[in-house]
Amino acid sequence: MHFTSEQRLDGGVLEREFTLGEIPGFLWTPASASASAPVPLILLGHPTLGLRRMYPRLVARAQHAAADGFATATIELPGSGDRPRWPAAEQARADLRRVKEAGEPVSDEIIGALILPLVDKAVPEWQAALDALLELPEIGGPVGYSGGVISIGIRLAVVEPRITAAGFFAGSFVPRAMVEEARQVTIPLHVLLQWDDEGNDRQAALDLFDAFGSKEKSLHANMGGHTGVPQYAGEDAARFFTRHLK
C-alpha cells in the first residue's frame, strides 16, 4: 500500500489517498487513532459510479464513522473510475440500459452477467486491501462492511472471517446464485430497504433477507425511492456498528 496524499478534514479526521498495485483507494482515520490506541475499521462499499463521483457521499460517511471512533476505507471497483475499461462489464451495462429503456423486465441472464464477474474480481481486491490496512498500527479491528453492491458484501461475508458485522443496502440487482450464497452468511446483519425503490424488486429483496443464515439480522424498511434514504437510517446503522465492533 502506497500513500499518495493526505489532508486533515473537519474534526481532525485524517484522509489519505493510496494505491494498492493499480487500485486507488481512500483511508480515513479519526484524530484519536494511533499505534497506542488502534481503532476498528469499516470498509465502505459503493456502486460502480467511480470514487470521484461518489467522493462527497463517501467522505460524509467516513466523517460520521470517525465521530464514532471508526476508521473507514474504500477502493475503486474493477472497471470503474480511472481503472481500465472492462468490455464485458460495459456490454452488460449496455444490455441493462437497453431493456430498462424499452420497459422490459431485466432477465436473470443480464443480472448474472452484470454482477457475478464483478463479485469475482472485486472481492479478492477487497481482501488484499484489508490485508494491507490491518498492517497499519493505528488500525486494530474488528472489521465491518457497509453499503455498496450487496452481492459483493454477501461474498465478503461468506469468505472473509475478519469481517464480523455488515450493513447492506438492498438497492442493487442480486443474481440467483448470490441468494444461495446468502444462506451461508452467519455474521450479524443490518439491512436497509427503500420500500419504493424504482430500481429494485422489493419482493426479491425480501426473499434475499429471508435467505440470510444469520441468527441476528434486522431489516429496516423506509418509504421512498432509491435516493430517499432518511438521515435517521444512518444513525441506526451507526448504532449497529458501535454495538458489534466496539
XYZ file of N, CA and C in Angstrom:
738
model
N 0.848 -1.190 0.000
C 0.000 0.000 0.000
C 0.883 1.240 0.000
N 0.641 2.127 -0.941
C 1.443 3.343 -1.081
C 0.543 4.556 -0.931
N 0.808 5.385 0.083
C 0.013 6.597 0.286
C 0.510 7.691 -0.655
N -0.436 8.337 -1.335
C -0.078 9.344 -2.353
C -0.401 10.764 -1.927
N -1.288 10.946 -0.963
C -1.602 12.290 -0.469
C -2.305 12.164 0.874
N -2.320 13.257 1.629
C -3.063 13.276 2.874
C -3.498 14.689 3.197
N -4.618 14.789 3.916
C -5.103 16.083 4.390
C -5.948 15.871 5.635
N -6.039 16.930 6.447
C -6.882 16.890 7.637
C -8.237 17.504 7.301
N -9.293 16.804 7.664
C -10.648 17.276 7.458
C -11.199 17.820 8.774
N -12.420 18.303 8.749
C -13.047 18.797 9.970
C -13.032 17.716 11.037
N -12.835 18.152 12.272
C -12.812 17.212 13.381
C -11.501 16.467 13.515
N -10.503 16.865 12.730
C -9.205 16.211 12.823
C -9.097 14.898 12.092
N -10.109 14.540 11.291
C -10.071 13.284 10.541
C -8.941 13.339 9.516
N -8.108 12.322 9.494
C -7.010 12.251 8.535
C -7.469 11.467 7.311
N -7.451 12.127 6.150
C -7.799 11.473 4.890
C -6.523 11.209 4.104
N -6.326 9.949 3.731
C -5.166 9.588 2.931
C -5.615 8.832 1.685
N -5.135 9.283 0.540
C -5.330 8.516 -0.683
C -4.197 7.510 -0.800
N -4.508 6.344 -1.359
C -3.480 5.329 -1.517
C -3.680 4.581 -2.820
N -2.642 3.845 -3.182
C -2.752 2.884 -4.271
C -2.305 1.531 -3.745
N -2.973 0.512 -4.189
C -2.612 -0.861 -3.860
C -2.394 -1.553 -5.199
N -1.137 -1.617 -5.627
C -0.874 -2.000 -7.007
C -1.432 -0.922 -7.915
N -2.396 -1.279 -8.753
C -3.031 -0.306 -9.646
C -4.404 0.130 -9.137
N -4.755 -0.266 -7.913
C -6.077 0.037 -7.373
C -6.001 1.271 -6.478
N -6.730 2.336 -6.813
C -6.754 3.503 -5.930
C -7.758 3.334 -4.802
N -7.536 4.068 -3.713
C -8.462 3.999 -2.591
C -8.266 5.161 -1.641
N -9.117 5.202 -0.623
C -9.052 6.218 0.425
C -9.090 5.537 1.786
N -8.378 6.139 2.733
C -8.432 5.723 4.128
C -8.686 6.959 4.975
N -9.675 6.858 5.853
C -9.978 7.941 6.787
C -9.818 7.416 8.210
N -9.084 8.138 9.035
C -8.892 7.721 10.423
C -9.235 8.878 11.357
N -9.877 8.575 12.486
C -10.204 9.641 13.442
C -8.948 10.184 14.105
N -9.069 11.381 14.635
C -7.915 12.027 15.269
C -7.373 11.191 16.424
N -8.213 10.375 17.031
C -7.805 9.592 18.192
C -6.980 8.366 17.830
N -6.961 7.980 16.542
C -6.290 6.744 16.140
C -4.782 6.892 16.241
N -4.129 5.879 16.810
C -2.673 5.883 16.928
C -2.207 4.459 17.167
N -0.899 4.280 17.143
C -0.344 2.952 17.393
C -0.675 2.466 18.801
N -0.796 3.397 19.724
C -1.108 3.018 21.107
C -2.610 2.899 21.355
N -3.417 3.417 20.415
C -4.873 3.338 20.554
C -5.502 3.028 19.196
N -5.242 1.823 18.653
C -5.790 1.473 17.340
C -7.312 1.386 17.379
N -7.940 1.626 16.234
C -9.400 1.711 16.168
C -9.959 0.639 15.239
N -11.237 0.295 15.401
C -11.883 -0.638 14.468
C -11.995 -0.018 13.073
N -12.270 -0.884 12.095
C -12.296 -0.474 10.687
C -13.625 -0.860 10.056
N -14.184 0.049 9.263
C -15.361 -0.243 8.447
C -14.989 -0.050 6.983
N -15.197 -1.070 6.177
C -14.979 -0.974 4.740
C -16.220 -0.374 4.104
N -16.041 0.704 3.346
C -17.169 1.414 2.741
C -17.385 0.940 1.305
N -18.450 0.175 1.094
C -18.809 -0.207 -0.257
C -19.505 0.934 -0.981
N -19.555 0.849 -2.305
C -20.195 1.886 -3.115
C -20.561 1.293 -4.466
N -21.451 1.937 -5.221
C -21.814 1.431 -6.545
C -20.718 1.681 -7.563
N -20.923 1.188 -8.776
C -19.896 1.258 -9.828
C -19.948 2.595 -10.566
N -19.955 3.677 -9.815
C -20.012 5.016 -10.410
C -18.663 5.717 -10.390
N -17.686 5.131 -9.701
C -16.363 5.740 -9.613
C -16.171 6.500 -8.315
N -14.969 6.401 -7.759
C -14.687 7.045 -6.482
C -14.843 8.554 -6.541
N -14.429 9.175 -7.631
C -14.505 10.639 -7.713
C -15.947 11.109 -7.660
N -16.802 10.408 -8.365
C -18.225 10.781 -8.363
C -18.864 10.505 -7.006
N -18.435 9.428 -6.358
C -19.010 9.043 -5.079
C -18.358 9.742 -3.889
N -17.273 10.477 -4.116
C -16.482 11.038 -3.023
C -17.306 11.832 -2.006
N -18.197 12.763 -2.425
C -18.923 13.527 -1.399
C -19.708 12.640 -0.436
N -20.336 11.582 -0.944
C -21.099 10.692 -0.064
C -20.162 9.853 0.808
N -19.071 9.398 0.213
C -18.138 8.565 0.959
C -17.481 9.337 2.091
N -17.054 10.558 1.819
C -16.369 11.319 2.870
C -17.349 11.687 3.975
N -18.604 11.925 3.636
C -19.605 12.203 4.675
C -19.798 10.980 5.568
N -19.874 9.798 4.958
C -19.994 8.563 5.744
C -18.756 8.366 6.618
N -17.577 8.662 6.045
C -16.332 8.482 6.788
C -16.261 9.408 7.996
N -16.710 10.649 7.822
C -16.647 11.597 8.933
C -17.607 11.213 10.049
N -18.795 10.734 9.677
C -19.728 10.270 10.701
C -19.139 9.077 11.463
N -18.513 8.153 10.712
C -17.908 6.983 11.357
C -16.756 7.388 12.266
N -15.953 8.368 11.823
C -14.828 8.829 12.640
C -15.312 9.427 13.955
N -16.449 10.128 13.911
C -17.004 10.700 15.139
C -17.391 9.607 16.140
N -17.658 8.398 15.618
C -17.977 7.261 16.480
C -16.752 6.427 16.824
N -15.570 6.872 16.344
C -14.332 6.185 16.696
C -13.888 5.102 15.736
N -14.377 5.144 14.482
C -14.015 4.133 13.499
C -13.137 4.715 12.395
N -12.171 3.920 11.936
C -11.501 4.204 10.663
C -12.369 3.624 9.553
N -12.288 4.218 8.375
C -13.028 3.717 7.215
C -12.107 3.727 6.007
N -12.385 2.827 5.074
C -11.566 2.754 3.859
C -12.422 2.266 2.710
N -12.012 2.637 1.506
C -12.703 2.179 0.302
C -11.706 2.069 -0.831
N -12.059 1.263 -1.839
C -11.225 1.122 -3.030
C -12.095 1.253 -4.273
N -11.436 1.592 -5.385
C -12.137 1.687 -6.673
C -12.480 0.289 -7.164
N -13.698 0.112 -7.653
C -14.119 -1.189 -8.153
C -13.548 -1.459 -9.544
N -13.404 -2.714 -9.918
C -12.893 -3.042 -11.260
C -13.751 -2.415 -12.359
N -13.091 -1.828 -13.348
C -13.794 -1.245 -14.477
C -14.435 0.088 -14.206
N -14.226 0.670 -13.013
C -14.852 1.935 -12.640
C -13.809 3.038 -12.508
N -14.285 4.272 -12.480
C -13.400 5.408 -12.295
C -12.322 5.483 -13.355
N -11.070 5.625 -12.908
C -9.942 5.712 -13.827
C -9.313 4.360 -14.127
N -9.898 3.290 -13.608
C -9.345 1.970 -13.881
C -9.670 1.553 -15.319
N -8.881 0.647 -15.887
C -9.109 0.246 -17.283
C -10.523 -0.244 -17.512
N -11.062 0.130 -18.675
C -12.410 -0.309 -19.042
C -12.452 -1.821 -19.114
N -13.610 -2.359 -18.835
C -13.816 -3.793 -18.782
C -14.922 -4.121 -19.790
N -14.540 -4.614 -20.993
C -15.519 -4.774 -22.072
C -16.754 -5.582 -21.680
N -16.581 -6.663 -20.942
C -17.732 -7.483 -20.570
C -18.694 -6.705 -19.673
N -18.138 -5.926 -18.768
C -18.983 -5.127 -17.886
C -19.691 -4.024 -18.660
N -18.964 -3.411 -19.605
C -19.580 -2.361 -20.431
C -20.747 -2.929 -21.224
N -20.584 -4.132 -21.754
C -21.647 -4.757 -22.521
C -22.846 -5.084 -21.629
N -22.575 -5.577 -20.430
C -23.659 -5.903 -19.511
C -24.439 -4.650 -19.119
N -23.729 -3.545 -18.893
C -24.411 -2.297 -18.552
C -25.236 -1.790 -19.718
N -24.710 -1.949 -20.925
C -25.453 -1.536 -22.116
C -26.721 -2.367 -22.281
N -26.624 -3.664 -22.036
C -27.797 -4.535 -22.125
C -28.840 -4.140 -21.081
N -28.374 -3.795 -19.893
C -29.292 -3.378 -18.841
C -30.011 -2.087 -19.236
N -29.263 -1.106 -19.743
C -29.885 0.147 -20.168
C -30.918 -0.097 -21.264
N -30.591 -0.976 -22.184
C -31.485 -1.236 -23.318
C -32.829 -1.780 -22.849
N -32.806 -2.783 -21.964
C -34.071 -3.386 -21.544
C -34.860 -2.434 -20.641
N -34.158 -1.634 -19.827
C -34.866 -0.694 -18.964
C -35.515 0.414 -19.777
N -34.797 0.910 -20.790
C -35.370 1.950 -21.648
C -36.558 1.427 -22.449
N -36.534 0.137 -22.752
C -37.635 -0.476 -23.502
C -38.781 -0.885 -22.582
N -38.600 -0.715 -21.279
C -39.630 -1.103 -20.332
C -39.786 -2.597 -20.186
N -38.750 -3.342 -20.531
C -38.796 -4.803 -20.456
C -38.250 -5.274 -19.101
N -38.654 -6.458 -18.655
C -38.097 -6.992 -17.402
C -36.616 -7.326 -17.568
N -35.857 -7.141 -16.499
C -34.425 -7.452 -16.521
C -34.264 -8.946 -16.264
N -33.672 -9.646 -17.211
C -33.567 -11.103 -17.123
C -32.483 -11.523 -16.137
N -32.611 -12.769 -15.647
C -31.582 -13.332 -14.779
C -30.234 -13.386 -15.498
N -30.268 -13.599 -16.811
C -29.020 -13.668 -17.573
C -28.284 -12.339 -17.542
N -29.019 -11.244 -17.727
C -28.387 -9.921 -17.701
C -27.864 -9.613 -16.304
N -28.662 -9.917 -15.288
C -28.225 -9.654 -13.909
C -26.954 -10.440 -13.592
N -26.931 -11.706 -13.991
C -25.748 -12.523 -13.740
C -24.520 -11.980 -14.438
N -24.678 -11.579 -15.709
C -23.542 -11.046 -16.472
C -23.044 -9.729 -15.893
N -23.948 -8.965 -15.299
C -23.587 -7.669 -14.730
C -22.886 -7.811 -13.378
N -23.344 -8.739 -12.553
C -22.927 -8.792 -11.151
C -21.881 -9.861 -10.853
N -22.059 -11.070 -11.356
C -21.189 -12.175 -10.921
C -19.711 -11.963 -11.262
N -19.351 -11.540 -12.491
C -17.925 -11.274 -12.758
C -17.369 -10.146 -11.889
N -18.209 -9.140 -11.588
C -17.772 -8.048 -10.723
C -17.436 -8.574 -9.332
N -18.296 -9.427 -8.793
C -18.041 -10.015 -7.475
C -16.743 -10.821 -7.491
N -16.567 -11.631 -8.524
C -15.367 -12.473 -8.615
C -14.095 -11.647 -8.654
N -14.128 -10.486 -9.296
C -12.943 -9.641 -9.391
C -12.756 -8.752 -8.156
N -13.861 -8.214 -7.647
C -13.765 -7.211 -6.590
C -13.418 -7.804 -5.231
N -13.960 -8.959 -4.908
C -13.774 -9.494 -3.560
C -12.304 -9.786 -3.234
N -11.537 -10.438 -4.115
C -10.112 -10.608 -3.796
C -9.374 -9.279 -3.633
N -9.792 -8.248 -4.359
C -9.157 -6.937 -4.204
C -9.489 -6.336 -2.839
N -10.727 -6.476 -2.407
C -11.085 -6.008 -1.071
C -10.279 -6.753 -0.006
N -10.088 -8.048 -0.199
C -9.321 -8.821 0.777
C -7.862 -8.388 0.803
N -7.290 -8.087 -0.363
C -5.906 -7.597 -0.411
C -5.798 -6.242 0.281
N -6.795 -5.389 0.070
C -6.795 -4.093 0.750
C -6.891 -4.278 2.259
N -7.719 -5.218 2.693
C -7.860 -5.472 4.124
C -6.550 -5.980 4.717
N -5.844 -6.837 3.992
C -4.525 -7.295 4.448
C -3.623 -6.104 4.744
N -3.562 -5.169 3.789
C -2.671 -4.019 3.920
C -3.134 -3.074 5.024
N -4.431 -2.853 5.122
C -4.952 -1.918 6.122
C -4.706 -2.417 7.541
N -4.850 -3.707 7.756
C -4.673 -4.249 9.097
C -3.213 -4.328 9.517
N -2.305 -4.056 8.593
C -0.891 -3.957 8.959
C -0.539 -2.587 9.527
N -1.428 -1.605 9.342
C -1.175 -0.261 9.850
C -1.360 -0.251 11.367
N -0.447 0.353 12.111
C -0.514 0.289 13.578
C -1.729 0.978 14.172
N -2.310 1.946 13.454
C -3.448 2.684 14.002
C -4.786 1.986 13.767
N -4.763 0.854 13.068
C -5.991 0.092 12.822
C -5.861 -1.270 13.492
N -6.808 -1.584 14.366
C -6.680 -2.823 15.115
C -7.818 -3.801 14.958
N -8.868 -3.431 14.195
C -10.024 -4.304 14.109
C -10.856 -4.179 15.381
N -12.013 -4.859 15.444
C -12.576 -5.719 14.404
C -13.005 -4.940 13.165
N -13.517 -5.668 12.157
C -13.797 -5.081 10.844
C -15.265 -5.273 10.493
N -15.859 -4.222 9.928
C -17.209 -4.289 9.400
C -17.218 -3.912 7.927
N -18.311 -4.223 7.260
C -18.502 -3.844 5.854
C -19.832 -3.123 5.753
N -19.865 -2.025 4.980
C -21.064 -1.202 4.926
C -21.384 -0.752 3.508
N -22.612 -1.034 3.063
C -23.138 -0.475 1.821
C -22.559 -1.075 0.563
N -22.767 -0.364 -0.547
C -22.216 -0.793 -1.825
C -23.062 -1.831 -2.532
N -22.458 -2.492 -3.512
C -23.130 -3.556 -4.259
C -23.358 -4.717 -3.299
N -24.603 -5.051 -3.041
C -24.908 -6.010 -1.979
C -24.307 -7.385 -2.250
N -24.184 -7.770 -3.511
C -23.604 -9.089 -3.816
C -22.135 -9.158 -3.420
N -21.402 -8.044 -3.547
C -20.016 -8.020 -3.081
C -19.985 -8.220 -1.568
N -20.892 -7.545 -0.861
C -20.957 -7.704 0.579
C -21.290 -9.124 0.995
N -22.191 -9.757 0.256
C -22.556 -11.145 0.565
C -21.342 -12.055 0.448
N -20.624 -11.945 -0.681
C -19.450 -12.800 -0.885
C -18.394 -12.551 0.199
N -18.152 -11.277 0.523
C -17.171 -10.967 1.563
C -17.592 -11.553 2.911
N -18.877 -11.466 3.208
C -19.359 -12.005 4.482
C -19.186 -13.512 4.561
N -19.206 -14.180 3.413
C -19.052 -15.634 3.377
C -17.583 -16.049 3.473
N -16.705 -15.355 2.724
C -15.331 -15.852 2.581
C -14.322 -15.147 3.479
N -14.690 -14.003 4.085
C -13.704 -13.220 4.833
C -14.024 -13.245 6.333
N -13.330 -14.113 7.096
C -13.643 -14.259 8.519
C -13.303 -13.039 9.356
N -12.485 -12.123 8.834
C -12.137 -10.938 9.603
C -13.276 -9.923 9.654
N -14.250 -10.047 8.769
C -15.426 -9.177 8.791
C -16.445 -9.788 9.746
N -16.770 -9.062 10.809
C -17.598 -9.620 11.876
C -19.013 -9.058 11.919
N -19.319 -8.042 11.117
C -20.667 -7.480 11.043
C -20.773 -6.703 9.736
N -21.979 -6.634 9.176
C -22.148 -5.954 7.886
C -23.474 -5.224 7.826
N -23.447 -4.065 7.188
C -24.648 -3.302 6.885
C -24.850 -3.292 5.385
N -25.970 -3.817 4.916
C -26.255 -3.922 3.485
C -27.376 -2.973 3.086
N -27.295 -2.486 1.851
C -28.367 -1.688 1.254
C -28.984 -2.514 0.142
N -30.232 -2.929 0.337
C -30.898 -3.772 -0.659
C -31.395 -2.910 -1.808
N -30.437 -2.390 -2.585
C -30.802 -1.483 -3.660
C -30.124 -1.807 -4.965
N -29.647 -3.035 -5.123
C -28.993 -3.417 -6.373
C -29.442 -4.817 -6.772
N -29.288 -5.131 -8.056
C -29.698 -6.438 -8.557
C -28.881 -7.555 -7.898
N -29.548 -8.669 -7.624
C -28.883 -9.809 -6.997
C -29.142 -11.057 -7.833
N -28.099 -11.680 -8.397
C -28.281 -12.926 -9.148
C -28.790 -14.047 -8.248
N -29.462 -14.998 -8.848
C -29.990 -16.117 -8.055
C -28.890 -16.869 -7.323
N -27.715 -16.985 -7.954
C -26.612 -17.699 -7.301
C -26.198 -17.015 -6.004
N -26.327 -15.686 -5.942
C -25.947 -14.972 -4.728
C -26.972 -15.191 -3.619
N -28.221 -15.430 -3.985
C -29.221 -15.742 -2.968
C -28.844 -17.044 -2.255
N -28.327 -18.002 -3.022
C -27.872 -19.249 -2.412
C -26.665 -19.003 -1.511
N -25.748 -18.130 -1.936
C -24.598 -17.798 -1.080
C -25.051 -17.129 0.209
N -26.126 -16.348 0.111
C -26.616 -15.628 1.291
C -26.975 -16.581 2.423
N -27.341 -17.805 2.095
C -27.700 -18.781 3.128
C -26.482 -19.136 3.985
N -25.268 -18.871 3.467
C -24.043 -19.180 4.210
C -23.583 -18.026 5.100
N -24.238 -16.871 4.987
C -23.861 -15.710 5.792
C -24.349 -15.924 7.217
N -23.444 -15.779 8.194
C -23.815 -16.022 9.591
C -23.504 -14.844 10.514
N -22.829 -13.809 10.011
C -22.485 -12.675 10.864
C -23.709 -11.787 11.086
N -23.708 -10.943 12.127
C -24.815 -10.012 12.333
C -24.990 -9.075 11.137
N -26.252 -8.822 10.757
C -26.562 -8.016 9.580
C -27.566 -6.916 9.922
N -27.344 -5.768 9.314
C -28.276 -4.641 9.365
C -28.603 -4.322 7.907
N -29.830 -4.571 7.479
C -30.199 -4.450 6.063
C -31.188 -3.297 5.890
N -30.852 -2.383 4.999
C -31.694 -1.225 4.700
C -32.426 -1.445 3.383
N -33.743 -1.187 3.378
C -34.557 -1.339 2.174
C -35.414 -0.103 1.984
N -35.312 0.523 0.814
C -36.223 1.594 0.436
C -37.450 0.962 -0.223
N -38.590 1.135 0.400
C -39.803 0.404 0.033
C -40.257 0.683 -1.402
N -40.011 1.897 -1.882
C -40.470 2.296 -3.216
C -39.311 2.457 -4.196
N -38.217 1.726 -3.949
C -37.030 1.811 -4.803
C -37.394 1.416 -6.230
N -37.295 2.396 -7.133
C -37.709 2.188 -8.514
C -36.799 1.233 -9.279
N -35.586 1.034 -8.777
C -34.647 0.165 -9.477
C -34.447 -1.183 -8.805
N -35.290 -1.495 -7.812
C -35.082 -2.715 -7.051
C -36.399 -3.462 -6.901
N -36.337 -4.754 -7.071
C -37.504 -5.607 -6.898
C -37.703 -5.857 -5.401
N -38.768 -5.271 -4.852
C -38.986 -5.359 -3.405
C -39.100 -6.803 -2.932
N -39.856 -7.599 -3.657
C -40.035 -8.979 -3.225
C -38.721 -9.743 -3.275
N -37.911 -9.461 -4.302
C -36.604 -10.114 -4.376
C -35.737 -9.722 -3.183
N -35.830 -8.461 -2.768
C -35.063 -8.010 -1.605
C -35.544 -8.701 -0.335
N -36.855 -8.880 -0.206
C -37.402 -9.564 0.967
C -37.002 -11.040 0.974
N -37.007 -11.651 -0.215
C -36.587 -13.055 -0.312
C -35.109 -13.208 0.057
N -34.290 -12.236 -0.367
C -32.873 -12.277 -0.025
C -32.678 -12.169 1.480
N -33.395 -11.247 2.099
C -33.285 -11.094 3.550
C -33.665 -12.397 4.255
N -34.713 -13.030 3.776
C -35.153 -14.293 4.358
C -34.081 -15.377 4.220
N -33.310 -15.308 3.117
C -32.301 -16.338 2.848
C -31.078 -16.225 3.748
N -30.759 -15.029 4.230
C -29.561 -14.877 5.052
C -29.601 -15.852 6.235
N -28.457 -16.515 6.464
C -28.390 -17.510 7.528
C -28.054 -16.948 8.894
N -27.907 -15.653 9.019
C -27.512 -15.037 10.285
C -28.587 -15.199 11.352
N -28.154 -15.513 12.562
C -29.092 -15.584 13.682
C -29.531 -14.194 14.104
N -28.641 -13.210 13.934
C -29.002 -11.820 14.207
C -29.030 -11.060 12.892
N -30.209 -10.687 12.458
C -30.361 -9.883 11.247
C -31.595 -9.014 11.422
N -31.485 -7.757 10.996
C -32.620 -6.854 11.113
C -32.836 -6.149 9.778
N -34.102 -5.962 9.418
C -34.483 -5.298 8.169
C -35.100 -3.956 8.517
N -34.536 -2.896 7.950
C -35.009 -1.540 8.211
C -35.571 -0.978 6.906
N -36.905 -0.973 6.802
C -37.568 -0.532 5.577
C -38.153 0.862 5.784
N -37.890 1.736 4.820
C -38.404 3.098 4.868
C -39.137 3.417 3.569
N -40.155 4.237 3.655
C -40.856 4.665 2.458
C -39.938 5.567 1.626
N -40.129 5.522 0.308
C -39.343 6.390 -0.560
C -38.516 5.610 -1.559
N -37.970 6.356 -2.539
C -37.197 5.760 -3.606
C -35.746 5.533 -3.235
N -34.953 5.154 -4.239
C -33.570 4.741 -4.039
C -32.745 5.815 -3.334
N -32.951 7.071 -3.691
C -32.140 8.151 -3.122
C -32.834 8.852 -1.960
N -33.937 8.289 -1.483
C -34.686 8.942 -0.414
C -34.418 8.390 0.966
N -33.235 7.845 1.176
C -32.900 7.260 2.484
C -32.920 8.357 3.548
N -33.712 8.197 4.606
C -33.770 9.240 5.641
C -32.488 9.285 6.466
N -32.215 10.444 7.023
C -30.978 10.628 7.791
C -30.903 9.679 8.976
N -32.037 9.434 9.620
C -32.000 8.583 10.805
C -31.641 7.141 10.475
N -31.751 6.749 9.193
C -31.324 5.403 8.812
C -29.826 5.234 9.037
N -29.071 6.288 8.763
C -27.637 6.251 9.025
C -27.330 6.169 10.508
N -28.149 6.811 11.316
C -27.946 6.764 12.763
C -28.200 5.357 13.288
N -29.215 4.684 12.728
C -29.482 3.297 13.125
C -28.296 2.399 12.772
N -27.745 2.592 11.572
C -26.597 1.790 11.150
C -25.389 2.051 12.048
N -25.190 3.321 12.424
C -24.062 3.658 13.299
C -24.171 2.937 14.631
N -25.380 2.877 15.177
C -25.563 2.174 16.448
C -25.281 0.678 16.284
N -25.657 0.129 15.125
C -25.385 -1.293 14.856
C -23.887 -1.569 14.895
N -23.097 -0.744 14.191
C -21.654 -0.983 14.157
C -21.010 -0.719 15.526
N -21.497 0.275 16.239
C -20.951 0.512 17.572
C -21.186 -0.699 18.469
N -22.350 -1.321 18.332
C -22.684 -2.469 19.157
C -21.803 -3.673 18.841
N -21.455 -3.840 17.568
C -20.771 -5.065 17.177
C -19.254 -4.921 16.975
N -18.766 -3.704 16.834
C -17.330 -3.529 16.565
C -16.590 -2.918 17.746
N -17.318 -2.552 18.803
C -16.638 -1.949 19.950
C -16.876 -2.763 21.208
